Short mmCIF file of C-alpha atoms in Angstrom, two decimals:
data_model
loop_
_atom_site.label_atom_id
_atom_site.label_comp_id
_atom_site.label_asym_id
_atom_site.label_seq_id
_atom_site.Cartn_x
_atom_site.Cartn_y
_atom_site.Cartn_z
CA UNK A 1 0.00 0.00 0.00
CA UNK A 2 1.31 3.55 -0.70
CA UNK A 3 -0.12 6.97 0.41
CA UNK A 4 0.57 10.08 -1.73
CA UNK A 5 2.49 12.92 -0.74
CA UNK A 6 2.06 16.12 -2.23
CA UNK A 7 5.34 18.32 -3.68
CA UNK A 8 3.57 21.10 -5.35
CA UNK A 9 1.69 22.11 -8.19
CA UNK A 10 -0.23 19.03 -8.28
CA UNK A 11 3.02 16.57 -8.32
CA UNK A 12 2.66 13.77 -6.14
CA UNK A 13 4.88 10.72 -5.04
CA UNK A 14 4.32 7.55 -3.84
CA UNK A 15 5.62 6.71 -0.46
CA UNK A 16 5.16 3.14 1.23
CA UNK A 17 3.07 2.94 4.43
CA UNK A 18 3.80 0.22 5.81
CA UNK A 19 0.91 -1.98 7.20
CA UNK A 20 0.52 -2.30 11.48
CA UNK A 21 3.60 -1.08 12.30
CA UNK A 22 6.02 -3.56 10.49
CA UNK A 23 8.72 -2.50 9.86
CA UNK A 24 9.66 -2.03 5.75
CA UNK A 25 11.76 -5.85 4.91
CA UNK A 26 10.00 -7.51 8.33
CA UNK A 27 7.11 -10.10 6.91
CA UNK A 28 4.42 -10.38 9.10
CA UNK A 29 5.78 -13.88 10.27
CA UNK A 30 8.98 -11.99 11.38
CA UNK A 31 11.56 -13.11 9.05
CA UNK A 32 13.03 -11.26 6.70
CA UNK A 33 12.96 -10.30 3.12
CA UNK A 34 15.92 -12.05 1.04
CA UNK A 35 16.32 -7.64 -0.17
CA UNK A 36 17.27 -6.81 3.08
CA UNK A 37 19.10 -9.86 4.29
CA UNK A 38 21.16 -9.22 1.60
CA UNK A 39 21.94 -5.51 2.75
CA UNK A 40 22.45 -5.85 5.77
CA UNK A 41 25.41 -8.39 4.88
CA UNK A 42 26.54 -6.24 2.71
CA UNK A 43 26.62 -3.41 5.31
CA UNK A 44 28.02 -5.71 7.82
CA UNK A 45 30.92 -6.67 5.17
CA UNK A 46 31.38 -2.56 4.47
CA UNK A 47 31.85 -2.28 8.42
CA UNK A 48 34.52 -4.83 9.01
CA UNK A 49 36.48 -4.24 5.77
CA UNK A 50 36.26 -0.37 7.10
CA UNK A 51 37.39 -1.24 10.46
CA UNK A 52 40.55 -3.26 9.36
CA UNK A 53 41.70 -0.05 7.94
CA UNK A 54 41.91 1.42 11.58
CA UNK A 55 43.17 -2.10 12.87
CA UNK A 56 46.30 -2.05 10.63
CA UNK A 57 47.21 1.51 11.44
CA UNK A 58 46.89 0.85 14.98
CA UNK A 59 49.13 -2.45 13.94
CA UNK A 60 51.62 -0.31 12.39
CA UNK A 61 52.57 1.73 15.23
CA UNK A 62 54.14 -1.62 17.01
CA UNK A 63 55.58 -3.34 14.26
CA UNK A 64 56.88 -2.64 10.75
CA UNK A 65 55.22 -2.88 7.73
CA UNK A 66 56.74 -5.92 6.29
CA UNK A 67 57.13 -7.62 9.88
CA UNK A 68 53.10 -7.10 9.68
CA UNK A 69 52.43 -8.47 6.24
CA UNK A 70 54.78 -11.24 6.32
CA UNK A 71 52.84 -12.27 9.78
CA UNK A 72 49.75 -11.68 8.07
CA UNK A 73 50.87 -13.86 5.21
CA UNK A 74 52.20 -16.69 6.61
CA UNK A 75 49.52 -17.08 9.09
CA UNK A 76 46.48 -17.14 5.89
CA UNK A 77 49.13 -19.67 4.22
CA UNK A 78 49.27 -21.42 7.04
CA UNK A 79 45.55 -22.13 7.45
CA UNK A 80 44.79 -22.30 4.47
CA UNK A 81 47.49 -24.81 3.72
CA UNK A 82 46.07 -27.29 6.86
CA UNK A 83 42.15 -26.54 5.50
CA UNK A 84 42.80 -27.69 1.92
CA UNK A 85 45.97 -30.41 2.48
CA UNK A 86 44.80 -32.52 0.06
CA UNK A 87 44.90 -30.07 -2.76
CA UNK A 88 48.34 -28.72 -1.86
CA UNK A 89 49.64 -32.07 -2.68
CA UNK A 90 48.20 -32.40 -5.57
CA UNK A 91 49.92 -29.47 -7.08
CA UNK A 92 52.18 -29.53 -10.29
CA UNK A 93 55.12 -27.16 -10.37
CA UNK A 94 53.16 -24.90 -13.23
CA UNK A 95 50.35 -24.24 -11.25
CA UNK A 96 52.65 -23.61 -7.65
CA UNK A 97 54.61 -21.06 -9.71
CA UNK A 98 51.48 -19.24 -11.25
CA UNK A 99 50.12 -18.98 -7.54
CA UNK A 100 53.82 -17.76 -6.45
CA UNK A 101 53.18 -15.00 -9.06
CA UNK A 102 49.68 -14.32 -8.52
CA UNK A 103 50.86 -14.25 -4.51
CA UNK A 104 54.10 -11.91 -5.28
CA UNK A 105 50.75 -9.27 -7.38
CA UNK A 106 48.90 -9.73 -4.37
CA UNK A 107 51.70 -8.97 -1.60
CA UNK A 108 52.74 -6.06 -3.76
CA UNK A 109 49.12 -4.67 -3.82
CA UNK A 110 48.76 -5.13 0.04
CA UNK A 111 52.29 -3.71 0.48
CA UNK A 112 52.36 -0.30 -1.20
CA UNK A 113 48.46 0.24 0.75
CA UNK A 114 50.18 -0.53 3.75
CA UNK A 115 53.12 1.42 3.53
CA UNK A 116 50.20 4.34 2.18
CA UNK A 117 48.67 3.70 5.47
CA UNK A 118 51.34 5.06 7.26
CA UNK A 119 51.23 8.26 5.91
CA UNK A 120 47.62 8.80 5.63
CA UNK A 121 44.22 8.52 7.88
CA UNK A 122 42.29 5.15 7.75
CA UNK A 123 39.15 6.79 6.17
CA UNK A 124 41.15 8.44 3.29
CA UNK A 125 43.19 4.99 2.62
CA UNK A 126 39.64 3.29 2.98
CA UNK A 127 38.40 5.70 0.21
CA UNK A 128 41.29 5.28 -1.99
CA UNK A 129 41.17 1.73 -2.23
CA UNK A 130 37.42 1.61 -2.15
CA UNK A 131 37.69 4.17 -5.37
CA UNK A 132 40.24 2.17 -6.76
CA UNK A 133 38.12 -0.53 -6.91
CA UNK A 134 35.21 0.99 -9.14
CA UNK A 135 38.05 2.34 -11.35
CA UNK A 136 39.41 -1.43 -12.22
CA UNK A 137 36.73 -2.02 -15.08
CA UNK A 138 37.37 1.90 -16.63
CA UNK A 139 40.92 1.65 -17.55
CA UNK A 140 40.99 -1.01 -20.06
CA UNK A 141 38.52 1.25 -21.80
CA UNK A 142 41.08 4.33 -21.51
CA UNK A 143 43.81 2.90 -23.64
CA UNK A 144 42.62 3.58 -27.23
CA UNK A 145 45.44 1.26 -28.39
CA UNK A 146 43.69 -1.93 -26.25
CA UNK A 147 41.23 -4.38 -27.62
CA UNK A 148 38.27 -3.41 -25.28
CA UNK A 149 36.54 -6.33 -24.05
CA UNK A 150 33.02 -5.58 -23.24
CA UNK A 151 31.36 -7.02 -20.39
CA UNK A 152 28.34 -9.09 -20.52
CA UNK A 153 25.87 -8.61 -17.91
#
């Protein structure tokens, strides 16, 4: 149901009302909408990937950057190399070296934000890298000399 909500001149909008006093995502059973499950995960993401930005600059003021990622790093190896065991041996020298490289991109990456960190506030490092990635699919298109792939959606 939606009520209408006058702007002037005649214009109106529709605005939900929402029915006894549920609130807007709530079914009347009291679960939720799969809409707004899926924001608030999303916002919940958003808030810890925000907060590790305050985390590792805290981090930074005990230990070096490089003493921090290599911890970082060899504890996620670590793990992950216990979780999936059986797929680590499995592994051909081709595909350990094209993870080595993908890992070295990767470290880099995490590296140069880090060390960025240092000089910077969390929020304007957060912003950065958040900006950086909405930029990713916009600079194959700037190179006029690059076949531009074009996404299918």
């Amino acid at each position: 149901p939606c009520g209408h909500l006058r702007l002037g001149k005649g214009a109106q909008a529709r605005v939900p009302v929402l029915p006894k006093g549920i609130p807007l995502g709530i079914r009347e059973n009291g679960t939720m909408n799969r809409r707004l499950q899926a924001d608030l995960a999303l916002a919940f993401c958003s808030l810890i990937w925000g907060a590790t930005f305050v985390l590792v600059k805290d981090a930074l003021a005990q230990v070096s950057v490089f003493m921090f990622l290599a911890l970082r790093f060899v504890l996620a190896t670590a793990t992950l190399a216990l979780i999936y065991r059986a797929a680590v041996r499995r592994l051909d020298r081709a595909t350990f070296a094209a993870g080595a490289a993908l890992g070295w991109f990767m470290f880099s990456g995490y590296a140069l934000q880090t060390i960025g960190l240092q000089f910077t506030t969390p929020s304007k490092a957060a912003f950065i890298t958040g900006s950086s990635v909405v930029m990713v699919p916009v600079l194959p298109t700037s190179d006029p000399v690059a076949e531009v792939v074009k996404p299918t959606v």
